[in-house]
Coordinates of C-alpha atoms and ligand atoms in Angstrom, one line a residue:
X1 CA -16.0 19.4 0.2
X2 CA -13.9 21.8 -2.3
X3 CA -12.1 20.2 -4.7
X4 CA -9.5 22.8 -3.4
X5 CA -8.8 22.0 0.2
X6 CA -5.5 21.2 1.8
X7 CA -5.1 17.3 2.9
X8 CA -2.5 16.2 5.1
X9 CA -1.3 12.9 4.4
X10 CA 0.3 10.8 6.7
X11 CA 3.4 9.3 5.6
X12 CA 3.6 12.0 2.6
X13 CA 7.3 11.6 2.1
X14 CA 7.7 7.8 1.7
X15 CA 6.9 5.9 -1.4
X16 CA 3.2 6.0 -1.3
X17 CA 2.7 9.4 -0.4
X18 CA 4.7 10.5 -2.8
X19 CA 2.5 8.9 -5.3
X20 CA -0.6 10.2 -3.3
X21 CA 0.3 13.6 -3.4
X22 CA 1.7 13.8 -6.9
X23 CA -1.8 12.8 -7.8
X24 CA -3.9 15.6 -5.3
X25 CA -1.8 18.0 -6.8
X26 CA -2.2 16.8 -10.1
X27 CA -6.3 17.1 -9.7
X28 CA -5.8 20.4 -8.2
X29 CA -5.2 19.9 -4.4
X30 CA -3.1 21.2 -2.0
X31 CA -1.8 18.2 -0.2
X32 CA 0.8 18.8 3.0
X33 CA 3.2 15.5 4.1
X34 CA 3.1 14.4 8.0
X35 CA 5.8 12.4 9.3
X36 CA 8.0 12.2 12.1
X37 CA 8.7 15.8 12.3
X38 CA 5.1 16.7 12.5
X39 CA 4.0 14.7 14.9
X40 CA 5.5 16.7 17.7
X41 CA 2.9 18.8 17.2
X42 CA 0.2 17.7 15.0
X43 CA -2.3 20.7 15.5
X44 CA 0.0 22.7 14.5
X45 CA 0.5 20.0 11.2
X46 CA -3.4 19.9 10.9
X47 CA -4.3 23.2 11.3
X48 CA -6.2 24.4 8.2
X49 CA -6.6 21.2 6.7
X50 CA -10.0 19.5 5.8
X51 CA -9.2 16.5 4.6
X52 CA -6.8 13.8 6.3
X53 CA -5.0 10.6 4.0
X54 CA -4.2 8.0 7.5
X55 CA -1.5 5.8 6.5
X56 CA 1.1 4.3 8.7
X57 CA 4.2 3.6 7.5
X58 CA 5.1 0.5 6.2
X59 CA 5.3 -2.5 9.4
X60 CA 4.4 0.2 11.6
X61 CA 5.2 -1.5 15.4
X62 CA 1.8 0.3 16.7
X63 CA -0.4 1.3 14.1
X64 CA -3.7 1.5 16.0
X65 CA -1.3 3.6 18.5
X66 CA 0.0 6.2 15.6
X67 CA -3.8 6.2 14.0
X68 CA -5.5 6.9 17.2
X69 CA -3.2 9.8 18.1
X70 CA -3.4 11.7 14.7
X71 CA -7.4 10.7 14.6
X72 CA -7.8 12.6 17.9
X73 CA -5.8 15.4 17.0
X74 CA -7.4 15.4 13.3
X75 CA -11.1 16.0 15.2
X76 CA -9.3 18.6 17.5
X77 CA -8.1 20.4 14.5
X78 CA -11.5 20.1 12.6
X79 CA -10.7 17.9 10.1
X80 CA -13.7 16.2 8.9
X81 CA -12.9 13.9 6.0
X82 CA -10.7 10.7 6.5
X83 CA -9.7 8.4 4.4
X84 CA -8.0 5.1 5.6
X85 CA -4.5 3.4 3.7
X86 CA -5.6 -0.4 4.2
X87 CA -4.6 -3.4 2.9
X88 CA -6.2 -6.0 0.9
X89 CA -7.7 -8.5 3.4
X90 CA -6.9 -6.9 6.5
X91 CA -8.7 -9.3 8.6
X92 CA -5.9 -12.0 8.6
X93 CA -5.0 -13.0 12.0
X94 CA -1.9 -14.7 11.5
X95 CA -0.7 -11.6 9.3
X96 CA 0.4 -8.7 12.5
X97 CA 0.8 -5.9 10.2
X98 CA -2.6 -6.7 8.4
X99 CA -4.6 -7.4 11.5
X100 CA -3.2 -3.7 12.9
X101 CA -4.9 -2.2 10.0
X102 CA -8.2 -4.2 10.8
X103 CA -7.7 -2.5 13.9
X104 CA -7.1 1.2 12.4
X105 CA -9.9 0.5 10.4
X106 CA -12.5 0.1 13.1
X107 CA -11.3 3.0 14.8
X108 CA -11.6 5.1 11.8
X109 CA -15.5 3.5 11.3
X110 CA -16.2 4.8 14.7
X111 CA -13.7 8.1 14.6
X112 CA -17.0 10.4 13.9
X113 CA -15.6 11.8 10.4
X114 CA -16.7 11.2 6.9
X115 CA -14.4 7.8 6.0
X116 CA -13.4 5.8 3.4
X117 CA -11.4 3.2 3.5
X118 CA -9.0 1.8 0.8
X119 CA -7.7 -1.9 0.7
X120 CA -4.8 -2.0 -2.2
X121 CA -3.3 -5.3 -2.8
X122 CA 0.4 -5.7 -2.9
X123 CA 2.0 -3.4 -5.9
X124 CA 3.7 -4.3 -8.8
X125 CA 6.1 -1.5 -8.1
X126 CA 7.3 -3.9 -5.4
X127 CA 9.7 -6.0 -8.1
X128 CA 11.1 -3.2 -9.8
X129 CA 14.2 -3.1 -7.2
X130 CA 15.3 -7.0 -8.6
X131 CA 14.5 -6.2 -11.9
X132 CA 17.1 -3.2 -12.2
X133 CA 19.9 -4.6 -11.7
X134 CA 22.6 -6.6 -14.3
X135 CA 21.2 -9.8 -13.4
X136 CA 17.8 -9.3 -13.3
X137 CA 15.6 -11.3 -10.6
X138 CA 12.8 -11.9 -8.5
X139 CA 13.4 -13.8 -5.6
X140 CA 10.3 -14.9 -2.9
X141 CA 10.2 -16.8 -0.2
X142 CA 6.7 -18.2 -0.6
X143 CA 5.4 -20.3 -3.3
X144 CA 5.7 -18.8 -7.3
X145 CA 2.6 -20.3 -8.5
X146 CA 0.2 -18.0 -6.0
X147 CA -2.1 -15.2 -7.2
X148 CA -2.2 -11.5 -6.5
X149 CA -4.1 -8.9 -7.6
X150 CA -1.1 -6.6 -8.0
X151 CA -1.9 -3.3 -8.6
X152 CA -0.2 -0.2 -9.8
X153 CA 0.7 2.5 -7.4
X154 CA 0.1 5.1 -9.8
X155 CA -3.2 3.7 -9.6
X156 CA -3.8 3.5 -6.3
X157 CA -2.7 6.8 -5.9
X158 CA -4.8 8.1 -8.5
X159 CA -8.5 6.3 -6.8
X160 CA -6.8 8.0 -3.2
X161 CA -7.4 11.3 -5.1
X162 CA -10.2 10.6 -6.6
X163 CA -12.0 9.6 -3.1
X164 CA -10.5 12.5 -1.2
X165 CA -12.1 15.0 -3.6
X166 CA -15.1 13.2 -4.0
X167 CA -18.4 13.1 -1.1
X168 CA -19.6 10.6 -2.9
X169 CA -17.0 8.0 -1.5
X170 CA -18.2 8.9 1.7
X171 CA -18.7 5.6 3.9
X172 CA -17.2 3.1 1.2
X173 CA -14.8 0.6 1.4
X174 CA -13.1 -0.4 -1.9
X175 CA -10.4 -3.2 -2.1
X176 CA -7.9 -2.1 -5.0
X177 CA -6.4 -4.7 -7.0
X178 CA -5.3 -4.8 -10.3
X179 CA -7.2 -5.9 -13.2
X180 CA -5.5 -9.7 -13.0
X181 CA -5.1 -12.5 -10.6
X182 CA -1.1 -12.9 -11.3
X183 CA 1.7 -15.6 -10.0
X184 CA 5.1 -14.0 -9.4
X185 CA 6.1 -16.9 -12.1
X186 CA 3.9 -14.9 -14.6
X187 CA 5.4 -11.5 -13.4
X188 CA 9.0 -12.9 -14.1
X189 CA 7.7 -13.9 -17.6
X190 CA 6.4 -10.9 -18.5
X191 CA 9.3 -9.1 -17.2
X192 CA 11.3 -11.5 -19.6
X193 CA 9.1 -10.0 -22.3
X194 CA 9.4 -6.3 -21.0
X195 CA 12.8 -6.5 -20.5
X196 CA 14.2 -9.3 -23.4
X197 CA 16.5 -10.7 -21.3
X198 CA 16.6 -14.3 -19.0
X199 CA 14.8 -12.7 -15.2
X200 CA 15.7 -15.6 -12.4
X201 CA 12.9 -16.4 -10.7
X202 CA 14.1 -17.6 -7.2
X203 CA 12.5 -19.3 -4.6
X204 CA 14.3 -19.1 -1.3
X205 CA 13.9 -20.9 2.1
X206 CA 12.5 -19.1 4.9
X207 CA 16.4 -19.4 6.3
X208 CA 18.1 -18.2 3.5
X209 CA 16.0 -15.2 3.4
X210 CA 16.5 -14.8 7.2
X211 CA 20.0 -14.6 6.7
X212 CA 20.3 -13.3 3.0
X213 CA 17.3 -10.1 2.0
X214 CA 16.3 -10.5 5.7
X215 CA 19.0 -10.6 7.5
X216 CA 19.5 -6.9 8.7
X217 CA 15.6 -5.8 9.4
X218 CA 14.5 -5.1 12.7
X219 CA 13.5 -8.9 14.0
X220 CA 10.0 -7.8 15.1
X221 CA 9.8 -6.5 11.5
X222 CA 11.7 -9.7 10.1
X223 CA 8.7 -12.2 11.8
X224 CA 6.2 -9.8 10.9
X225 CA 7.2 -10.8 6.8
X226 CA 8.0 -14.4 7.8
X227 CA 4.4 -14.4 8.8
X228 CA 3.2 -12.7 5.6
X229 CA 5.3 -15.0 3.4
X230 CA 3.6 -17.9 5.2
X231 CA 0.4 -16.7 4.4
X232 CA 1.7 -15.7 1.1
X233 CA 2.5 -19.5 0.3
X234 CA -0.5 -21.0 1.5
X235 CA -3.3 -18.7 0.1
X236 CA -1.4 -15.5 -2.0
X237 CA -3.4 -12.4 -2.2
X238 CA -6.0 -12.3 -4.7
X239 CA -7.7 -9.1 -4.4
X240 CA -10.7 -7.9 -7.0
X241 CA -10.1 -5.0 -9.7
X242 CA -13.7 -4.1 -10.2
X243 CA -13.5 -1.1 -7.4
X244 CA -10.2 0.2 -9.2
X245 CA -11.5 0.1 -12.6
X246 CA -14.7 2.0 -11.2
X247 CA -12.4 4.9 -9.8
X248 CA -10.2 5.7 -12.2
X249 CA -10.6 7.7 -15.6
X250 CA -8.4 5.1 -17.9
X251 CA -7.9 1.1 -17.5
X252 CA -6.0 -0.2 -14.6
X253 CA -2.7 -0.5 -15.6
X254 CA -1.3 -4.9 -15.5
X255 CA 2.1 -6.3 -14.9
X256 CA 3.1 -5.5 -18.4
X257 CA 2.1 -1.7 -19.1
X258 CA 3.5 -1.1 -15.3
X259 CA 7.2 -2.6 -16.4
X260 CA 7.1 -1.4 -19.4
X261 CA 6.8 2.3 -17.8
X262 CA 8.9 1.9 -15.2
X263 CA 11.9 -0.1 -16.9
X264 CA 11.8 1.7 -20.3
Ligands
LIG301 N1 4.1 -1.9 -0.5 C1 2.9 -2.4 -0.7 O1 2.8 -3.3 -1.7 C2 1.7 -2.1 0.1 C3 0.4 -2.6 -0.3 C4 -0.7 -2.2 0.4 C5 -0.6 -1.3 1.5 N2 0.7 -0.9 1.8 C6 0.7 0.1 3.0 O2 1.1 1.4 2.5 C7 1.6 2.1 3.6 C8 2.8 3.0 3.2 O3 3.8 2.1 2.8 P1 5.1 2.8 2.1 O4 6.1 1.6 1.9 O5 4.8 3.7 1.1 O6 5.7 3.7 3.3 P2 7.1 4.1 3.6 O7 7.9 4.4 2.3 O8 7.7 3.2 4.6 O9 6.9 5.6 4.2 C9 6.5 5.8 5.4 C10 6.7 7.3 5.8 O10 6.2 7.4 7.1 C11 6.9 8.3 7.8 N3 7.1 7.7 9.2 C12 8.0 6.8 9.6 N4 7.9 6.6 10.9 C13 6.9 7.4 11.3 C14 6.3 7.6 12.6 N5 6.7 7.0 13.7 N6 5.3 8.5 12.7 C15 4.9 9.2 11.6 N7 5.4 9.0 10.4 C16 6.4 8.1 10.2 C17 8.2 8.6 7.1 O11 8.1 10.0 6.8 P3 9.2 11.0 7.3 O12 10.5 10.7 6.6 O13 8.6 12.3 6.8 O14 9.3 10.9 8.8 C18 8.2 7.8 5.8 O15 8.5 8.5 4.7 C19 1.9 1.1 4.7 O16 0.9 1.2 5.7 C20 1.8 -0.2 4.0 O17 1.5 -1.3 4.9 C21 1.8 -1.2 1.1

């Protein structure tokens, strides 16, 4: 494939895709964003574009729904690179939004284009939020001690790039996490360090978060993160960084290089 070709990427306004195309164009793509608007008429959206970046948005309600309709109008259009916005571990039943992206992922296996499918853990970009404000704070409902292979979305974006430019990738799966297995207690710590000042590290109830951080979602969407944060306290996330550190051109960023960026 050119290194030059125009990709569409699926959620391209939201805070991936932002990242996603920031890193196309910085490799010398063209990269188009598909989102609500476009998909009253997705040919039209598609048209001209060989490569396609599938990724729902965040807690989608039917993922495998949204997937199969811009994978059938993807082929229609000619589009014949794809490349899949997992999840780490997407095979976890009692997880809804993870199991829908098992789903996506066997329809893209079996869509008939040239895939690759990318599984990022959980970003560290995900604290920043609690860690801006005058009191800073990270505050979970699942279990501190827990590891996750957070990874940077810089990162992530950067490997999406890479594989959408690349043949090579063609057919791969790569989970992306970060290059350490890290407990939100260790995040607030470093983030301590980062940021020299106390960061609370609170642990909530499944009810206070219901009715505090919770308490005005959507409540299909609120017991589709109760269910994560269950799983969360039982088994956390830990999610390998030897794929990451295979795509990119530097080291994969940790906790501590990613706040220090991001909060300087
Ligand atoms: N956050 C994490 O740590 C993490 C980790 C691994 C994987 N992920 C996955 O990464 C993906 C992106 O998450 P995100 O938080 O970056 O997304 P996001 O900010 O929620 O952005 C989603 C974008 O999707 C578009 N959109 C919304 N509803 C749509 C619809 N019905 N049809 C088509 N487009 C629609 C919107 O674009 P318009 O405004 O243009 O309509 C929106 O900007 C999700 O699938 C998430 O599960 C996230």
């Amino acid at each position: 494939m050119s290194t030059h070709a125009e990709v569409a990427v699926l959620g391209g306004r939201g805070k991936t895709g932002r990242a996603v195309i920031s890193a196309l164009q910085g490799a010398g793509s063209s990269a188009r964003a598909l989102g609500r608007a476009e998909m009253a008429d997705l040919p039209a959206a598609l048209s001209g574009c060989r490569a396609l970046y599938l990724m729902a948005p965040n807690m989608a309600a039917d993922e495998p729904g949204l997937a199969r309709a811009v994978l059938d109008a993807a082929r229609a259009a000619g589009v014949t690179r794809v490349v899949h916005h997992s999840v780490a571990a997407p095979y976890a039943p009692d997880m809804p939004h993870h199991l829908n992206k098992a789903v996506v992922e066997d329809l893209v296996r079996r869509s008939g284009a040239d895939w690759t499918i990318l599984q990022p853990c959980a970003y560290i970009q995900n604290v920043l939020p609690g860690l801006q404000g005058e009191r800073p704070a990270i505050d979970i409902a699942y279990d501190p001690d827990r590891v996750f292979g957070l990874v940077d979305l810089e990162d992530v974006a950067q490997a999406a790039a890479t594989v959408l430019l690349a043949d090579e990738h063609v057919g791969a799966t790569y989970e992306l996490g970060g290059p350490d297995q890290v407990s939100m207690r260790t995040v607030a710590a470093i983030a301590e360090e980062v940021l020299a000042r106390p960061v609370r590290l609170g642990r909530l109830t499944t009810g206070q978060w219901s009715a505090g951080p919770g308490a005005d979602l959507d409540p299909r969407e609120r017991e589709w993160l109760l269910a994560m944060f269950s799983y969360y306290d039982a088994y956390g996330l830990p999610t390998g960084g030897g794929p990451l550190r295979a795509l990119l051109d530097h080291p994969p960023s940790d906790v501590g290089t990613v706040l220090r960026r991001e909060l300087a």
